[in-house]
């Protein structure tokens, strides 16, 4: 009898397979402007962005955050990368019998503080308590709805001055030849911070999670215009994001290693653990694809946001190549594959 494996939940190829073989087989999935079958960050239905995420992060507390701040930031970001602004969130909790009340209070206070930073409210929710052993402390589900950003029409107009753009919303299929790739800051921090706090790893580092709501940063970029796609590099990291874009947009992507912002603490932790910083999850970063003539202005706008100070142009889309290619420091080229499963399971 075939059974579900942990690697199918980690955001790489295996998870895509799980979704295709079960979710898309058993559920009707073509409803909406951006339907379930698009497997994008959020669906668009009747002009509303709608997304949901379940958080099983382990441990629940880690340097710079906890499951509450993470859940709110993650859901706000999945609404925002569709070109929508978050209107309201839900929060459902599955609590294991014996869970400390003080921890629950701390986690909810963090969720509330993060929601306040994002200028959004948690308006509905649910609590369930299950017997000891039936859950790992606490699982949280957050859903979010968002309305179309007032800057989205102007954003798309700026794309259309140079080319046809057949979509009404930026999405994973939106990239074309020449689009410039911008990442809003250093990658890998969330995964490394989490591992440093995890039993069995436990190493010293000053790296903290990057988990943060990015709706403000994204609005300021949309105001400039010319953004063809946006996405947060969560599970499976930048490697997974770039491969999803390349596949869905049917375009090659090149990235320069020397332009990738990675903190030295992340690099050394990755070397020690033998994992690729491109494959670790982030919870407070966004990657933009931008028409070339707007890329400098978008970069400047992103850098003016507190969460985007270290933003960089990292590469471009090119119809001359297939898949995702990394130009290394030494001038070599290597294919960046989509990770099979995230090297760090249960990071969110
Ligand atoms: Mg996402």
Short mmCIF file of C-alpha atoms and ligand atoms in Angstrom, two decimals:
data_model
loop_
_atom_site.label_atom_id
_atom_site.label_comp_id
_atom_site.label_asym_id
_atom_site.label_seq_id
_atom_site.Cartn_x
_atom_site.Cartn_y
_atom_site.Cartn_z
CA UNK A 1 0.00 0.00 0.00
CA UNK A 2 1.49 3.38 -1.01
CA UNK A 3 1.70 5.90 1.78
CA UNK A 4 2.44 9.61 2.01
CA UNK A 5 6.07 10.45 2.82
CA UNK A 6 7.54 13.47 4.61
CA UNK A 7 9.36 14.59 1.45
CA UNK A 8 5.98 15.13 -0.25
CA UNK A 9 5.31 18.02 2.11
CA UNK A 10 8.57 19.88 1.62
CA UNK A 11 7.83 22.12 -1.32
CA UNK A 12 9.90 20.49 -4.08
CA UNK A 13 9.15 18.17 -7.00
CA UNK A 14 7.63 15.55 -4.68
CA UNK A 15 5.07 18.00 -3.32
CA UNK A 16 4.13 19.12 -6.84
CA UNK A 17 3.53 15.44 -7.66
CA UNK A 18 1.33 15.02 -4.59
CA UNK A 19 -0.75 18.04 -5.57
CA UNK A 20 -1.06 16.96 -9.21
CA UNK A 21 -1.86 13.31 -8.43
CA UNK A 22 -4.35 13.90 -5.64
CA UNK A 23 -5.59 17.48 -5.28
CA UNK A 24 -5.93 18.27 -8.99
CA UNK A 25 -7.28 14.76 -9.72
CA UNK A 26 -10.01 14.79 -7.09
CA UNK A 27 -11.06 18.46 -6.87
CA UNK A 28 -12.65 20.55 -9.61
CA UNK A 29 -9.99 23.15 -10.17
CA UNK A 30 -10.74 25.52 -13.03
CA UNK A 31 -12.88 28.12 -11.26
CA UNK A 32 -11.67 31.72 -11.11
CA UNK A 33 -9.46 34.20 -12.97
CA UNK A 34 -6.42 32.54 -11.41
CA UNK A 35 -7.81 29.07 -10.59
CA UNK A 36 -6.59 26.33 -8.25
CA UNK A 37 -5.00 24.57 -11.22
CA UNK A 38 -2.58 27.51 -11.69
CA UNK A 39 -0.98 26.45 -8.37
CA UNK A 40 -0.07 30.08 -7.76
CA UNK A 41 0.37 31.84 -4.41
CA UNK A 42 -3.34 32.68 -4.21
CA UNK A 43 -6.43 32.10 -6.31
CA UNK A 44 -8.31 35.03 -7.84
CA UNK A 45 -12.08 34.56 -7.68
CA UNK A 46 -14.60 37.32 -8.50
CA UNK A 47 -11.76 39.83 -8.33
CA UNK A 48 -10.71 38.72 -4.85
CA UNK A 49 -7.36 37.15 -3.98
CA UNK A 50 -7.83 34.18 -1.64
CA UNK A 51 -5.10 32.06 -0.08
CA UNK A 52 -4.62 29.59 2.77
CA UNK A 53 -1.58 28.11 4.52
CA UNK A 54 -1.14 25.59 7.30
CA UNK A 55 1.85 26.02 9.61
CA UNK A 56 3.53 22.99 11.16
CA UNK A 57 6.88 24.67 11.82
CA UNK A 58 9.25 22.89 14.20
CA UNK A 59 10.27 24.25 16.66
CA UNK A 60 7.40 26.68 17.36
CA UNK A 61 9.84 29.35 18.63
CA UNK A 62 13.02 30.22 16.71
CA UNK A 63 15.42 33.20 16.52
CA UNK A 64 13.43 36.27 15.50
CA UNK A 65 9.95 34.78 15.49
CA UNK A 66 7.44 32.04 16.24
CA UNK A 67 4.62 30.20 14.50
CA UNK A 68 2.24 33.14 15.09
CA UNK A 69 4.33 35.84 13.38
CA UNK A 70 5.25 33.36 10.64
CA UNK A 71 1.64 32.39 9.86
CA UNK A 72 0.47 35.98 9.51
CA UNK A 73 3.48 37.11 7.45
CA UNK A 74 3.24 34.09 5.13
CA UNK A 75 -0.43 34.60 4.35
CA UNK A 76 -0.13 38.38 3.92
CA UNK A 77 2.73 37.78 1.46
CA UNK A 78 0.84 35.18 -0.59
CA UNK A 79 -2.03 37.66 -1.05
CA UNK A 80 0.36 40.53 -1.81
CA UNK A 81 2.41 38.79 -4.52
CA UNK A 82 -0.79 38.41 -6.57
CA UNK A 83 -1.03 42.21 -6.79
CA UNK A 84 -3.66 42.44 -4.05
CA UNK A 85 -3.67 44.14 -0.66
CA UNK A 86 -4.74 42.04 2.33
CA UNK A 87 -8.18 42.87 3.73
CA UNK A 88 -8.69 40.25 6.45
CA UNK A 89 -7.25 37.01 7.79
CA UNK A 90 -8.53 33.93 9.56
CA UNK A 91 -6.62 31.93 12.15
CA UNK A 92 -7.42 28.31 13.00
CA UNK A 93 -5.47 26.43 15.66
CA UNK A 94 -5.11 22.75 16.48
CA UNK A 95 -3.73 22.61 20.00
CA UNK A 96 -2.34 19.48 21.64
CA UNK A 97 -3.52 18.70 25.15
CA UNK A 98 -0.87 19.84 27.64
CA UNK A 99 0.33 22.80 25.57
CA UNK A 100 1.52 25.64 27.87
CA UNK A 101 -1.01 28.47 28.09
CA UNK A 102 1.80 31.03 28.32
CA UNK A 103 3.19 29.86 24.94
CA UNK A 104 -0.24 30.14 23.34
CA UNK A 105 -0.57 33.69 24.64
CA UNK A 106 2.88 34.66 23.32
CA UNK A 107 2.15 33.17 19.90
CA UNK A 108 -1.20 34.96 19.58
CA UNK A 109 0.35 38.26 20.67
CA UNK A 110 3.01 37.84 17.94
CA UNK A 111 0.33 37.07 15.37
CA UNK A 112 -1.54 40.20 16.39
CA UNK A 113 1.57 42.38 16.28
CA UNK A 114 2.50 41.10 12.81
CA UNK A 115 -1.06 41.70 11.58
CA UNK A 116 -0.84 45.24 12.91
CA UNK A 117 2.43 45.79 11.03
CA UNK A 118 0.70 44.62 7.86
CA UNK A 119 -2.32 46.82 8.62
CA UNK A 120 -4.68 43.86 8.44
CA UNK A 121 -7.02 42.27 11.01
CA UNK A 122 -7.64 38.66 12.00
CA UNK A 123 -11.43 38.58 11.89
CA UNK A 124 -12.37 34.93 12.20
CA UNK A 125 -10.87 31.71 13.46
CA UNK A 126 -11.27 28.36 15.13
CA UNK A 127 -9.71 26.46 18.03
CA UNK A 128 -9.58 22.69 18.43
CA UNK A 129 -7.85 20.75 21.18
CA UNK A 130 -6.73 17.20 20.45
CA UNK A 131 -5.47 14.58 22.87
CA UNK A 132 -1.81 14.24 23.78
CA UNK A 133 0.16 12.71 20.90
CA UNK A 134 -2.41 13.66 18.22
CA UNK A 135 -0.56 16.87 17.25
CA UNK A 136 2.94 18.24 17.74
CA UNK A 137 2.14 21.04 20.21
CA UNK A 138 0.37 23.45 17.91
CA UNK A 139 -0.60 23.65 14.23
CA UNK A 140 -1.93 26.92 12.83
CA UNK A 141 -3.89 27.60 9.65
CA UNK A 142 -4.25 31.11 8.32
CA UNK A 143 -6.28 32.18 5.31
CA UNK A 144 -6.35 35.61 3.76
CA UNK A 145 -8.44 37.60 1.34
CA UNK A 146 -7.23 40.61 -0.62
CA UNK A 147 -8.54 43.22 -3.00
CA UNK A 148 -6.94 44.29 -6.25
CA UNK A 149 -4.22 46.86 -5.63
CA UNK A 150 -5.10 50.35 -6.86
CA UNK A 151 -1.67 50.37 -8.57
CA UNK A 152 -2.18 47.20 -10.58
CA UNK A 153 -3.73 48.80 -13.68
CA UNK A 154 -0.86 51.30 -13.88
CA UNK A 155 1.61 48.46 -13.35
CA UNK A 156 0.18 46.52 -16.28
CA UNK A 157 0.00 49.67 -18.47
CA UNK A 158 3.75 50.07 -18.00
CA UNK A 159 4.31 46.50 -19.24
CA UNK A 160 2.04 47.11 -22.23
CA UNK A 161 4.04 50.09 -23.46
CA UNK A 162 6.69 47.58 -24.48
CA UNK A 163 4.77 44.35 -25.14
CA UNK A 164 1.52 42.48 -25.02
CA UNK A 165 0.63 41.29 -21.51
CA UNK A 166 -2.39 39.00 -21.67
CA UNK A 167 -3.02 38.79 -17.94
CA UNK A 168 -5.09 40.92 -15.63
CA UNK A 169 -2.97 39.92 -12.61
CA UNK A 170 0.77 39.28 -12.26
CA UNK A 171 1.28 35.51 -12.03
CA UNK A 172 3.83 32.72 -12.42
CA UNK A 173 3.18 32.54 -16.19
CA UNK A 174 3.87 36.24 -16.71
CA UNK A 175 7.58 36.31 -17.58
CA UNK A 176 8.98 37.10 -21.02
CA UNK A 177 12.40 37.37 -22.67
CA UNK A 178 14.50 40.13 -21.12
CA UNK A 179 12.59 40.45 -17.83
CA UNK A 180 14.95 41.45 -15.03
CA UNK A 181 14.93 39.44 -11.78
CA UNK A 182 15.12 41.34 -8.50
CA UNK A 183 15.30 39.73 -5.03
CA UNK A 184 14.29 41.92 -2.10
CA UNK A 185 17.16 40.83 0.19
CA UNK A 186 19.49 38.07 1.40
CA UNK A 187 18.22 34.50 1.07
CA UNK A 188 18.33 31.49 3.38
CA UNK A 189 17.99 33.27 6.73
CA UNK A 190 14.72 31.68 7.82
CA UNK A 191 15.84 28.11 7.14
CA UNK A 192 19.17 28.60 8.92
CA UNK A 193 17.61 30.38 11.92
CA UNK A 194 15.11 27.56 12.26
CA UNK A 195 17.71 24.80 12.05
CA UNK A 196 19.90 26.54 14.62
CA UNK A 197 17.01 26.16 17.09
CA UNK A 198 16.08 22.62 16.10
CA UNK A 199 16.86 19.62 18.26
CA UNK A 200 19.61 17.50 16.74
CA UNK A 201 21.16 20.47 14.90
CA UNK A 202 21.51 23.19 17.54
CA UNK A 203 24.44 25.35 16.39
CA UNK A 204 25.47 28.88 17.34
CA UNK A 205 24.54 31.61 14.86
CA UNK A 206 23.44 35.22 14.88
CA UNK A 207 21.10 34.56 11.93
CA UNK A 208 17.43 35.33 12.62
CA UNK A 209 14.34 34.53 10.60
CA UNK A 210 13.46 37.06 7.90
CA UNK A 211 9.71 36.41 8.39
CA UNK A 212 7.94 39.73 7.81
CA UNK A 213 4.87 41.02 6.00
CA UNK A 214 5.91 42.53 2.66
CA UNK A 215 2.67 44.16 1.53
CA UNK A 216 4.10 47.67 1.99
CA UNK A 217 7.25 46.89 0.01
CA UNK A 218 5.21 45.24 -2.76
CA UNK A 219 2.81 48.20 -3.00
CA UNK A 220 5.71 50.60 -3.43
CA UNK A 221 7.09 48.44 -6.25
CA UNK A 222 3.69 48.15 -7.95
CA UNK A 223 3.37 51.93 -7.84
CA UNK A 224 6.41 52.11 -10.16
CA UNK A 225 4.95 49.50 -12.51
CA UNK A 226 6.31 47.06 -15.06
CA UNK A 227 6.20 43.99 -12.79
CA UNK A 228 5.28 40.86 -14.76
CA UNK A 229 5.48 38.36 -11.87
CA UNK A 230 6.09 38.32 -8.10
CA UNK A 231 6.59 35.40 -5.75
CA UNK A 232 7.91 34.65 -2.27
CA UNK A 233 10.70 32.03 -2.20
CA UNK A 234 9.32 29.92 0.66
CA UNK A 235 9.64 26.11 0.72
CA UNK A 236 12.22 24.92 -1.79
CA UNK A 237 13.78 28.39 -1.73
CA UNK A 238 14.94 30.43 -4.70
CA UNK A 239 15.74 27.25 -6.68
CA UNK A 240 12.12 26.15 -6.52
CA UNK A 241 10.76 29.63 -7.33
CA UNK A 242 12.94 30.06 -10.41
CA UNK A 243 12.08 26.61 -11.73
CA UNK A 244 8.34 27.22 -11.22
CA UNK A 245 8.60 30.48 -13.16
CA UNK A 246 10.71 28.95 -15.90
CA UNK A 247 8.27 26.05 -16.35
CA UNK A 248 5.01 28.02 -16.14
CA UNK A 249 6.28 30.92 -18.30
CA UNK A 250 8.15 28.58 -20.65
CA UNK A 251 11.28 30.73 -20.53
CA UNK A 252 14.90 30.25 -19.47
CA UNK A 253 16.31 32.14 -16.47
CA UNK A 254 19.94 33.02 -15.75
CA UNK A 255 21.15 34.07 -12.34
CA UNK A 256 24.62 35.36 -11.43
CA UNK A 257 26.08 33.80 -8.27
CA UNK A 258 28.08 36.94 -7.49
CA UNK A 259 24.88 39.02 -7.43
CA UNK A 260 22.98 36.74 -5.05
CA UNK A 261 22.67 38.39 -1.64
CA UNK A 262 23.52 35.77 1.00
CA UNK A 263 24.67 36.66 4.53
CA UNK A 264 28.02 35.16 5.53
CA UNK A 265 26.43 33.43 8.54
CA UNK A 266 23.99 31.69 6.20
CA UNK A 267 26.77 30.66 3.86
CA UNK A 268 28.89 29.17 6.63
CA UNK A 269 25.93 27.34 8.18
CA UNK A 270 25.00 25.92 4.78
CA UNK A 271 28.56 24.75 4.20
CA UNK A 272 28.64 23.10 7.61
CA UNK A 273 25.30 21.35 7.05
CA UNK A 274 25.93 20.51 3.41
CA UNK A 275 22.83 22.26 2.11
CA UNK A 276 22.39 24.64 -0.81
CA UNK A 277 21.34 28.17 0.26
CA UNK A 278 19.30 28.37 -2.96
CA UNK A 279 17.11 25.53 -1.72
CA UNK A 280 16.29 26.79 1.79
CA UNK A 281 13.05 28.55 2.56
CA UNK A 282 12.58 32.27 3.21
CA UNK A 283 9.56 33.91 4.82
CA UNK A 284 10.23 37.60 4.29
CA UNK A 285 11.57 37.86 0.76
CA UNK A 286 9.97 38.46 -2.61
CA UNK A 287 11.36 38.04 -6.12
CA UNK A 288 10.15 40.38 -8.87
CA UNK A 289 10.29 39.92 -12.63
CA UNK A 290 10.26 43.36 -14.23
CA UNK A 291 10.36 44.68 -17.79
CA UNK A 292 13.94 45.94 -18.39
CA UNK A 293 13.06 49.63 -18.76
CA UNK A 294 11.40 49.71 -15.32
CA UNK A 295 13.91 47.54 -13.46
CA UNK A 296 16.13 50.32 -12.11
CA UNK A 297 13.12 52.28 -10.79
CA UNK A 298 11.58 49.19 -9.18
CA UNK A 299 14.92 48.31 -7.56
CA UNK A 300 15.17 51.83 -6.12
CA UNK A 301 11.61 51.65 -4.77
CA UNK A 302 12.26 48.26 -3.15
CA UNK A 303 15.52 49.50 -1.61
CA UNK A 304 13.68 52.45 -0.09
CA UNK A 305 11.56 50.02 1.99
CA UNK A 306 13.04 48.88 5.31
CA UNK A 307 12.69 45.18 4.34
CA UNK A 308 14.25 45.79 0.91
CA UNK A 309 17.44 47.67 1.82
CA UNK A 310 19.67 44.88 0.45
CA UNK A 311 17.68 44.17 -2.71
CA UNK A 312 19.68 43.14 -5.76
CA UNK A 313 19.21 42.50 -9.47
CA UNK A 314 20.18 38.82 -9.72
CA UNK A 315 19.54 37.83 -13.31
CA UNK A 316 17.17 37.85 -16.24
CA UNK A 317 14.81 35.82 -18.38
CA UNK A 318 16.12 34.61 -21.70
CA UNK A 319 14.46 32.70 -24.52
CA UNK A 320 17.91 31.53 -25.65
CA UNK A 321 18.22 28.98 -22.86
CA UNK A 322 16.10 26.28 -21.22
CA UNK A 323 15.53 25.94 -17.50
CA UNK A 324 17.46 27.79 -14.80
CA UNK A 325 21.19 28.45 -15.17
CA UNK A 326 23.52 29.80 -12.49
CA UNK A 327 26.63 31.63 -13.68
CA UNK A 328 29.17 30.82 -10.96
CA UNK A 329 31.89 33.02 -9.46
CA UNK A 330 34.49 31.21 -11.55
CA UNK A 331 32.63 31.90 -14.81
CA UNK A 332 31.22 28.38 -15.08
CA UNK A 333 27.57 27.51 -15.60
CA UNK A 334 25.46 25.10 -13.61
CA UNK A 335 21.86 24.01 -14.03
CA UNK A 336 19.75 24.84 -10.97
CA UNK A 337 17.27 22.00 -10.52
CA UNK A 338 14.06 22.19 -8.57
CA UNK A 339 14.80 20.52 -5.22
CA UNK A 340 13.26 17.06 -4.85
CA UNK A 341 12.15 17.95 -1.33
CA UNK A 342 13.20 20.86 0.84
CA UNK A 343 16.47 20.01 2.64
CA UNK A 344 14.81 21.37 5.75
CA UNK A 345 11.32 19.92 6.31
CA UNK A 346 8.72 21.68 8.47
CA UNK A 347 10.22 25.15 8.10
CA UNK A 348 6.76 26.73 7.93
MG1 LIG B 1 4.00 31.87 -1.88
#
